[in-house]
Amino acid sequence: MSIHNEEKAPGGSMHRYERLADHLRERIQTGYYRPADRLPSVRALAASHGVSLSTVQHAYHQLEDAQLIEARPKSGYFVSPQRERPLPPPAGRTAQRPVEVSQWEQVREGTCVLPDASMHNLGRGMPDIDAPTLKPLLRALSRVSRRQDLIGLNYDTLHGRPELREQIARLATGHGCRLHPDDIVVTTGCHEAISIAMRAVCEPGGIIAVDSPSFYGALQSIRAYGMKAMEIPTDPDTGISLEALELALEQWPIRAIQVTPTCNNPLGYTLSLERKRALYALAQRFDVAIIEDDVYGDLSYAFPRPATIKSFDEDGRVLLCSSFSKTLAPGLRIGWIVPGRYHERALHMKYVGTGATATHGQMAVAEFIREGHHDPHLRRMRAQYQRNRNLMLDVIADAFPASTRVSYPAGGFMLWLQCEGDIDTVALNERLMAEEIRIAPGVMFSATGKYRHCLRLNHAVFDVAIARAVARVGEMVGEQASEGCRPRRLA
């Protein structure tokens, strides 16, 4: 199809060069153009798609920014060579029994701090909120504030604004879900959605299986509600071990499986569709719920965007949780849950928890999506985060000890590093803070304080200052290794 003849996206916000870049990106990612292949010349591509030379140049520059292609003087544009992947961390050991969650002190210290311009917070789960594609959102927030009917100051329903739920249902078709707006309950961020899901399917004292390492917010919810976590070893490439999960389901009365199968946090993996189906089959066989955290799913570097487990949920046992915190801005505090068969129970948990979600931001986000700004923003951020991943991996390769193992995320903006076993990243973080640098120690991502020699780094933003901070982390890891530091005994 000629790019020239394609219809404009809603709101007319998608430029021709963006459509052309998407078209070429799809061909690269599906293997039509392979690494080192020469791409059509600017003139040939312009003629075949009925667009101007500048449109093609803009599209090629966008793909260059994403490091998918490279320009060679007097030769044209070529698909970038396949990048050599770093050696990934190994999967953790199989857990022997469910455990009570600890590590609240580390999570509290990492999250109960105000933003500080002088601090390089490399461990926080923050997207880039300075992107120019968010300006329409700021304008939408301003317009809602100026409305004379004061709707933004009123109580909302427990379900959330209908116009936002309509837009969320529309976006869900991108990951294979056919949702009605009434299937969706708007929450105060994805964290609340996960917490609601846990309380909807499990009672105090019950057991929830989690991938390991796992999102510390979900772990702390398990702790707060008096539940226990069954940590399932997880591979940075293939994801949660289905074999270990099956064994755990056979041995323990597990009530739910909480997992982030697409652009996992912190490992970055995306379960293949076959493994997602196998995970769902296990849940059916043992009659347990799946709490699917999809908060990073829209930031997948792959095309098309991977399907959710919820997309083939036949009996409503999957509770899909997500938010705009990672794709737009965390300060919006707008998430949602699709609780399936647990809808009434989830609605009750929403009521006794926070009640209705704030109205103002819901209205602005609904307008932002309706006017066609959401998709262009996602395209920009996916390309930026993929480029930044590669740049940070280069710094890590240069600055960290050669024994360091690093994940290779399929989306999002998080890297997981494993250092030598005698490295203590809790002590490392304390030393780094004296130099205005923060990391996320690995103990935060375990129910029992495992992964003390691991850390998480954020590559949403990458500039000279961030590169220097990452290099300094690597230097200190090397210094700690040479000092022969041993992990301190856990409190």
Coordinates of C-alpha atoms in Angstrom, one line a residue:
M1 CA 0.0 0.0 0.0
S2 CA 1.2 3.5 -0.9
I3 CA 2.1 5.5 2.2
H4 CA 0.7 8.5 0.3
N5 CA -2.7 7.0 0.1
E6 CA -3.0 5.7 3.6
E7 CA -5.6 7.3 5.8
K8 CA -4.5 9.6 8.6
A9 CA -4.5 8.4 12.2
P10 CA -7.2 9.7 14.5
G11 CA -6.7 13.4 15.0
G12 CA -4.3 13.6 12.0
S13 CA -1.3 13.3 14.3
M14 CA 0.6 10.7 12.5
H15 CA 2.9 12.1 9.9
R16 CA 3.7 10.3 6.6
Y17 CA 7.3 9.8 7.6
E18 CA 6.1 8.0 10.8
R19 CA 3.9 5.7 8.8
L20 CA 6.8 5.0 6.5
A21 CA 9.2 4.4 9.4
D22 CA 6.6 2.0 10.9
H23 CA 6.3 0.2 7.6
L24 CA 10.1 -0.3 7.3
R25 CA 10.4 -1.2 11.0
E26 CA 7.9 -4.0 10.6
R27 CA 9.8 -5.3 7.5
I28 CA 13.1 -5.3 9.5
Q29 CA 11.6 -7.0 12.6
T30 CA 9.8 -9.6 10.5
G31 CA 12.9 -10.5 8.6
Y32 CA 12.0 -9.1 5.2
Y33 CA 15.1 -6.9 5.4
R34 CA 17.9 -8.8 7.2
P35 CA 21.0 -7.5 9.0
A36 CA 23.5 -5.9 6.6
D37 CA 20.8 -5.7 3.8
R38 CA 20.9 -2.5 1.7
L39 CA 17.6 -0.6 1.9
P40 CA 16.0 1.1 -1.1
S41 CA 17.5 4.4 -2.0
V42 CA 15.8 7.6 -0.9
R43 CA 14.6 8.3 -4.4
A44 CA 13.4 4.8 -5.1
L45 CA 11.5 4.6 -1.8
A46 CA 9.9 8.0 -2.4
A47 CA 8.7 6.9 -5.8
S48 CA 7.3 3.6 -4.7
H49 CA 5.4 5.1 -1.8
G50 CA 4.3 8.4 -3.4
V51 CA 6.0 10.6 -0.9
S52 CA 8.6 13.3 -1.0
L53 CA 12.4 12.8 -0.6
S54 CA 12.3 14.7 2.8
T55 CA 9.6 12.3 4.0
V56 CA 11.9 9.3 3.3
Q57 CA 14.9 11.0 4.9
H58 CA 12.8 11.8 8.0
A59 CA 11.8 8.1 8.2
Y60 CA 15.3 6.9 7.8
H61 CA 16.6 9.3 10.5
Q62 CA 13.9 7.9 12.9
L63 CA 15.1 4.4 12.2
E64 CA 18.7 5.5 12.7
D65 CA 17.8 7.0 16.1
A66 CA 16.4 3.6 17.0
Q67 CA 19.7 2.0 15.8
L68 CA 17.8 -0.3 13.4
I69 CA 19.6 1.0 10.4
E70 CA 22.9 2.9 9.6
A71 CA 24.0 5.2 6.9
R72 CA 27.2 4.5 4.9
P73 CA 28.8 7.4 3.0
K74 CA 28.1 7.1 -0.7
S75 CA 26.5 3.7 -0.3
G76 CA 23.1 4.4 1.2
Y77 CA 21.2 2.9 4.2
F78 CA 21.7 -0.6 5.5
V79 CA 20.0 -2.7 8.2
S80 CA 22.3 -2.6 11.3
P81 CA 24.3 -5.7 12.0
Q82 CA 22.8 -8.0 14.7
R83 CA 24.0 -6.8 18.0
E84 CA 26.1 -9.2 20.1
R85 CA 24.0 -9.9 23.2
P86 CA 25.7 -9.7 26.7
L87 CA 26.0 -12.9 28.8
P88 CA 22.7 -13.0 30.7
P89 CA 22.4 -13.8 34.4
P90 CA 21.4 -17.4 35.2
A91 CA 18.0 -18.4 36.5
G92 CA 17.7 -18.5 40.3
R93 CA 17.4 -21.7 42.4
T94 CA 14.0 -23.4 42.8
A95 CA 12.3 -22.4 46.0
Q96 CA 11.5 -25.1 48.5
R97 CA 8.5 -23.6 50.2
P98 CA 6.3 -20.5 50.3
V99 CA 7.8 -17.7 52.4
E100 CA 6.8 -14.5 54.2
V101 CA 8.0 -11.4 52.3
S102 CA 10.7 -9.2 53.9
Q103 CA 12.8 -6.4 52.6
W104 CA 10.3 -3.6 53.3
E105 CA 13.1 -1.4 54.7
Q106 CA 15.0 -1.5 51.4
V107 CA 11.9 -0.7 49.4
R108 CA 11.0 2.2 51.8
E109 CA 14.4 3.7 51.5
G110 CA 14.3 3.5 47.7
T111 CA 10.8 4.9 47.3
C112 CA 10.1 7.4 50.1
V113 CA 12.4 10.1 48.7
L114 CA 11.4 13.2 46.8
P115 CA 12.8 13.8 43.3
D116 CA 16.2 15.6 43.6
A117 CA 17.7 17.2 40.5
S118 CA 21.2 16.7 41.9
M119 CA 20.7 12.9 42.4
H120 CA 21.1 10.5 39.5
N121 CA 18.5 8.0 40.5
L122 CA 19.4 5.0 38.3
G123 CA 17.2 2.5 40.0
R124 CA 13.7 4.2 40.0
G125 CA 11.1 3.0 37.6
M126 CA 10.6 6.4 36.0
P127 CA 9.9 6.9 32.3
D128 CA 11.1 9.9 30.4
I129 CA 8.5 12.6 31.3
D130 CA 10.3 15.4 29.3
A131 CA 9.4 14.0 25.9
P132 CA 7.8 16.6 23.6
T133 CA 5.1 14.2 22.6
L134 CA 3.6 14.7 26.1
K135 CA 2.9 18.3 25.6
P136 CA -0.6 17.6 24.3
L137 CA -1.3 15.8 27.6
L138 CA -0.3 18.9 29.5
R139 CA -2.6 21.0 27.4
A140 CA -5.4 18.5 28.0
L141 CA -4.8 18.7 31.8
S142 CA -5.0 22.5 31.6
R143 CA -8.2 22.4 29.6
V144 CA -9.9 20.1 32.1
S145 CA -8.8 22.4 34.9
R146 CA -10.5 25.4 33.2
R147 CA -13.8 23.7 32.7
Q148 CA -16.6 25.5 34.4
D149 CA -18.8 22.4 35.2
L150 CA -16.2 21.3 37.8
I151 CA -16.5 17.6 36.8
G152 CA -12.8 17.2 37.6
L153 CA -13.5 18.1 41.2
N154 CA -16.4 15.7 41.7
Y155 CA -16.5 12.1 42.9
D156 CA -16.3 9.5 40.1
T157 CA -17.9 6.1 40.0
L158 CA -15.9 3.1 41.2
H159 CA -15.6 1.9 37.6
G160 CA -13.9 5.1 36.4
R161 CA -14.8 7.6 33.7
P162 CA -16.6 6.0 30.8
E163 CA -14.7 7.9 28.2
L164 CA -11.4 6.6 29.5
R165 CA -12.6 3.0 29.7
E166 CA -13.8 3.3 26.1
Q167 CA -10.3 4.4 25.1
I168 CA -8.6 1.6 27.1
A169 CA -10.9 -1.0 25.5
R170 CA -10.0 0.4 22.1
L171 CA -6.2 0.2 22.9
A172 CA -6.6 -3.4 24.1
T173 CA -7.2 -4.6 20.6
G174 CA -3.5 -4.0 20.0
H175 CA -2.6 -6.8 22.3
G176 CA -5.4 -9.1 21.2
C177 CA -8.1 -8.4 23.8
R178 CA -11.7 -7.8 23.0
L179 CA -13.0 -5.8 25.9
H180 CA -16.2 -3.9 26.7
P181 CA -15.7 -0.7 28.7
D182 CA -17.7 -2.3 31.5
D183 CA -15.1 -5.0 31.8
I184 CA -12.6 -2.4 33.0
V185 CA -12.2 -0.8 36.5
V186 CA -10.0 2.3 36.6
T187 CA -7.5 2.2 39.5
T188 CA -4.9 4.5 41.2
G189 CA -2.0 3.1 39.2
C190 CA -1.1 -0.5 38.3
H191 CA 0.1 -1.1 41.9
E192 CA -3.4 -0.7 43.2
A193 CA -4.7 -2.9 40.3
I194 CA -2.3 -5.7 41.4
S195 CA -3.2 -5.3 45.1
I196 CA -7.0 -5.5 44.2
A197 CA -6.3 -8.6 42.2
M198 CA -4.5 -10.3 45.0
R199 CA -7.2 -9.6 47.6
A200 CA -9.9 -10.6 45.1
V201 CA -8.5 -14.1 44.6
C202 CA -6.6 -14.9 47.8
E203 CA -7.2 -14.7 51.6
P204 CA -4.7 -13.9 54.3
G205 CA -2.4 -16.9 54.7
G206 CA -2.9 -17.9 51.1
I207 CA 0.0 -18.5 48.7
I208 CA 0.8 -16.6 45.5
A209 CA 3.4 -17.8 43.0
V210 CA 5.6 -15.1 41.7
D211 CA 8.5 -14.9 39.1
S212 CA 11.9 -14.4 40.8
P213 CA 13.3 -11.7 40.7
S214 CA 9.9 -10.0 40.9
F215 CA 8.4 -6.4 41.1
Y216 CA 8.9 -5.3 44.7
G217 CA 5.6 -3.6 44.8
A218 CA 3.7 -6.8 44.2
L219 CA 5.9 -8.6 46.8
Q220 CA 5.1 -5.9 49.4
S221 CA 1.4 -6.2 48.7
I222 CA 1.7 -9.9 49.5
R223 CA 3.4 -9.0 52.7
A224 CA 0.8 -6.3 53.6
Y225 CA -2.2 -8.7 53.1
G226 CA -0.6 -11.5 55.3
M227 CA -0.1 -13.8 52.3
K228 CA 3.0 -15.9 51.3
A229 CA 5.1 -15.8 48.2
M230 CA 6.3 -18.9 46.3
E231 CA 9.3 -17.7 44.3
I232 CA 9.6 -19.5 41.0
P233 CA 13.0 -19.4 39.2
T234 CA 13.0 -17.2 36.1
D235 CA 15.3 -17.1 33.1
P236 CA 16.2 -13.6 31.7
D237 CA 15.5 -14.9 28.2
T238 CA 12.8 -17.5 28.4
G239 CA 11.0 -16.3 31.5
I240 CA 9.4 -18.0 34.4
S241 CA 10.2 -21.7 34.7
L242 CA 7.0 -23.6 33.8
E243 CA 8.5 -26.8 35.1
A244 CA 9.3 -25.4 38.5
L245 CA 5.8 -23.7 38.5
E246 CA 4.1 -27.0 37.8
L247 CA 6.0 -28.7 40.6
A248 CA 5.0 -25.9 43.0
L249 CA 1.4 -26.2 42.0
E250 CA 1.5 -29.9 42.6
Q251 CA 3.0 -29.5 46.1
W252 CA 1.3 -26.4 47.5
P253 CA -2.3 -24.9 47.6
I254 CA -1.3 -21.9 45.4
R255 CA -4.2 -19.5 44.8
A256 CA -2.8 -17.3 42.0
I257 CA 0.2 -16.8 39.8
Q258 CA 1.4 -13.2 39.6
V259 CA 3.6 -12.6 36.6
T260 CA 4.8 -9.9 34.3
P261 CA 5.1 -11.9 31.0
T262 CA 5.6 -9.0 28.6
C263 CA 8.7 -6.8 29.0
N264 CA 9.2 -8.1 32.5
N265 CA 10.4 -6.0 35.4
P266 CA 13.2 -6.3 36.3
L267 CA 14.6 -9.0 33.8
G268 CA 13.1 -7.6 30.6
Y269 CA 12.1 -10.9 29.0
T270 CA 8.9 -11.5 27.1
L271 CA 7.4 -14.9 27.2
S272 CA 6.7 -16.4 23.8
L273 CA 3.1 -16.9 22.8
E274 CA 3.6 -20.7 23.2
R275 CA 4.9 -20.3 26.8
K276 CA 2.1 -17.9 27.6
R277 CA -0.4 -20.5 26.4
A278 CA 1.3 -23.2 28.4
L279 CA 1.2 -21.0 31.5
Y280 CA -2.5 -20.4 31.0
A281 CA -3.0 -24.2 30.6
L282 CA -1.3 -24.8 33.9
A283 CA -3.6 -22.3 35.6
Q284 CA -6.6 -24.1 34.1
R285 CA -5.3 -27.5 35.1
F286 CA -4.8 -26.5 38.7
D287 CA -7.7 -24.0 38.8
V288 CA -5.8 -21.0 39.9
A289 CA -6.0 -17.3 38.8
I290 CA -3.4 -15.5 36.8
I291 CA -2.6 -11.9 37.9
E292 CA -1.0 -10.5 34.7
D293 CA 1.0 -7.3 35.1
D294 CA 1.1 -5.7 31.6
V295 CA 2.4 -2.2 32.7
Y296 CA 5.4 -2.3 30.3
G297 CA 3.7 -4.3 27.5
D298 CA 3.1 -1.3 25.2
L299 CA 6.8 -0.5 25.4
S300 CA 7.8 -3.7 23.6
Y301 CA 10.5 -3.2 20.9
A302 CA 9.0 -6.0 18.8
F303 CA 6.4 -5.6 16.1
P304 CA 3.6 -6.4 16.4
R305 CA 3.1 -5.7 20.1
P306 CA 3.0 -9.1 21.9
A307 CA -0.4 -10.5 22.9
T308 CA -1.4 -10.7 26.6
I309 CA -2.4 -13.9 28.3
K310 CA -5.7 -12.2 28.8
S311 CA -6.2 -12.2 25.0
F312 CA -6.9 -16.0 25.1
D313 CA -8.6 -16.2 28.5
E314 CA -11.6 -18.5 28.0
D315 CA -13.0 -18.6 31.5
G316 CA -12.2 -15.2 33.1
R317 CA -9.4 -16.5 35.4
V318 CA -6.9 -13.9 34.2
L319 CA -6.9 -10.5 36.0
L320 CA -5.2 -8.1 33.6
C321 CA -3.5 -5.1 35.3
S322 CA -1.8 -2.1 33.7
S323 CA -1.5 1.7 33.8
F324 CA -0.2 4.8 32.1
S325 CA 2.5 5.2 34.7
K326 CA 5.3 3.8 32.4
T327 CA 4.0 4.8 29.1
L328 CA 2.9 8.4 30.0
A329 CA 3.7 9.6 33.5
P330 CA 3.6 8.0 37.0
G331 CA 2.2 11.2 38.6
L332 CA -1.1 10.7 36.7
R333 CA -1.8 7.7 39.0
I334 CA -4.1 6.1 36.5
G335 CA -4.2 2.4 36.0
W336 CA -6.8 -0.3 35.4
I337 CA -7.8 -3.9 36.1
V338 CA -9.8 -6.3 33.9
P339 CA -10.8 -8.7 36.6
G340 CA -12.8 -11.2 34.6
R341 CA -14.8 -13.6 36.8
Y342 CA -13.7 -11.8 39.9
H343 CA -15.3 -8.5 38.8
E344 CA -17.6 -8.0 41.8
R345 CA -15.0 -9.0 44.3
A346 CA -12.5 -6.6 42.7
L347 CA -15.0 -3.8 42.7
H348 CA -15.5 -4.3 46.4
M349 CA -11.8 -4.3 47.1
K350 CA -11.5 -1.1 45.1
Y351 CA -14.3 0.5 47.2
V352 CA -12.7 -0.4 50.6
G353 CA -9.3 0.5 49.4
T354 CA -9.2 4.0 47.7
G355 CA -12.8 4.4 46.5
A356 CA -13.1 6.2 43.2
T357 CA -9.9 7.2 41.3
A358 CA -9.3 11.0 40.9
T359 CA -11.4 12.3 38.0
H360 CA -9.2 15.1 36.6
G361 CA -6.4 13.0 35.1
Q362 CA -8.8 10.4 33.7
M363 CA -10.5 13.0 31.6
A364 CA -7.2 14.4 30.3
V365 CA -5.8 11.0 29.4
A366 CA -9.0 10.1 27.6
E367 CA -8.7 13.3 25.5
F368 CA -5.0 12.6 24.8
I369 CA -5.8 9.2 23.4
R370 CA -9.0 10.3 21.6
E371 CA -7.1 13.1 19.8
G372 CA -4.5 10.7 18.4
H373 CA -1.5 11.6 20.5
H374 CA -1.0 8.3 22.3
D375 CA 0.4 6.1 19.5
P376 CA 2.9 8.7 18.2
H377 CA 4.2 9.1 21.8
L378 CA 4.6 5.3 22.2
R379 CA 6.5 5.0 18.9
R380 CA 8.9 7.7 20.0
M381 CA 9.5 6.2 23.4
R382 CA 10.0 2.7 22.2
A383 CA 12.7 3.9 19.8
Q384 CA 14.3 6.0 22.5
Y385 CA 14.3 3.2 25.1
Q386 CA 15.7 0.7 22.7
R387 CA 18.5 3.1 21.7
N388 CA 19.3 3.9 25.3
R389 CA 19.4 0.2 26.2
N390 CA 22.2 -0.3 23.6
L391 CA 24.1 2.8 24.7
M392 CA 23.9 1.8 28.4
L393 CA 25.1 -1.7 27.5
D394 CA 28.1 -0.2 25.9
V395 CA 29.0 1.8 29.0
I396 CA 28.5 -1.3 31.2
A397 CA 30.7 -3.4 28.9
D398 CA 33.5 -0.7 29.3
A399 CA 33.1 0.2 33.0
F400 CA 32.0 -2.9 34.8
P401 CA 34.2 -6.0 35.6
A402 CA 34.2 -8.5 32.7
S403 CA 32.4 -11.1 34.9
T404 CA 29.2 -8.9 35.1
R405 CA 26.2 -10.5 33.5
V406 CA 23.5 -8.3 32.0
S407 CA 19.9 -8.8 30.8
Y408 CA 18.9 -7.9 27.3
P409 CA 15.4 -6.5 27.7
A410 CA 12.8 -6.9 24.9
G411 CA 11.1 -3.7 25.9
G412 CA 10.7 -1.1 28.6
F413 CA 13.7 0.8 30.2
M414 CA 15.2 -1.5 32.9
L415 CA 18.4 -3.5 32.9
W416 CA 19.2 -6.2 35.5
L417 CA 22.9 -6.8 36.3
Q418 CA 24.5 -9.6 38.2
C419 CA 27.9 -9.0 39.7
E420 CA 30.4 -11.4 41.3
G421 CA 28.9 -13.2 44.4
D422 CA 31.0 -11.2 46.9
I423 CA 29.5 -7.9 45.8
D424 CA 27.0 -6.3 48.2
T425 CA 24.8 -3.9 46.2
V426 CA 23.1 -2.6 49.4
A427 CA 26.5 -1.4 50.7
L428 CA 27.3 -0.3 47.2
N429 CA 24.2 1.9 47.1
E430 CA 25.1 3.5 50.4
R431 CA 28.5 4.5 49.0
L432 CA 27.1 5.7 45.8
M433 CA 24.6 8.0 47.5
A434 CA 27.5 10.0 48.9
E435 CA 28.2 10.8 45.3
E436 CA 24.6 11.6 44.5
I437 CA 23.9 8.3 42.6
R438 CA 21.2 5.7 43.5
I439 CA 20.7 2.2 42.2
A440 CA 18.1 -0.4 43.1
P441 CA 19.8 -3.2 45.0
G442 CA 18.7 -6.7 44.0
V443 CA 17.4 -7.6 47.4
M444 CA 14.3 -5.4 46.8
F445 CA 13.2 -7.9 44.1
S446 CA 13.1 -11.0 46.3
A447 CA 10.8 -12.1 49.0
T448 CA 13.7 -13.3 51.2
G449 CA 16.5 -10.9 50.2
K450 CA 18.2 -12.9 47.5
Y451 CA 20.0 -11.2 44.7
R452 CA 22.2 -9.1 47.0
H453 CA 24.9 -9.2 44.3
C454 CA 22.4 -7.9 41.7
L455 CA 21.1 -4.4 40.8
R456 CA 18.6 -2.7 38.5
L457 CA 19.4 0.3 36.3
N458 CA 17.0 2.6 34.4
H459 CA 17.8 3.6 30.9
A460 CA 14.7 5.7 30.1
V461 CA 17.0 8.8 29.8
F462 CA 20.6 8.6 28.7
D463 CA 23.0 11.5 28.4
V464 CA 26.6 12.4 29.3
A465 CA 25.7 12.8 33.0
I466 CA 23.9 9.4 33.1
A467 CA 26.8 7.7 31.3
R468 CA 29.3 9.1 33.8
A469 CA 27.1 7.9 36.7
V470 CA 26.7 4.4 35.3
A471 CA 30.5 4.3 34.7
R472 CA 31.0 5.3 38.3
V473 CA 28.8 2.5 39.5
G474 CA 31.0 0.1 37.4
E475 CA 34.1 1.5 38.9
M476 CA 32.8 1.1 42.5
V477 CA 31.8 -2.5 41.7
G478 CA 35.3 -3.1 40.6
E479 CA 36.7 -1.4 43.8
Q480 CA 34.4 -3.5 46.0
A481 CA 35.5 -6.6 44.3
S482 CA 39.1 -5.8 44.8
E483 CA 38.5 -5.0 48.5
G484 CA 37.0 -8.5 48.9
C485 CA 33.8 -7.2 50.5
R486 CA 31.4 -9.9 51.8
P487 CA 27.6 -9.6 52.0
R488 CA 26.5 -8.5 55.5
R489 CA 24.2 -10.9 57.4
L490 CA 20.6 -10.1 56.7
A491 CA 18.7 -8.6 59.6

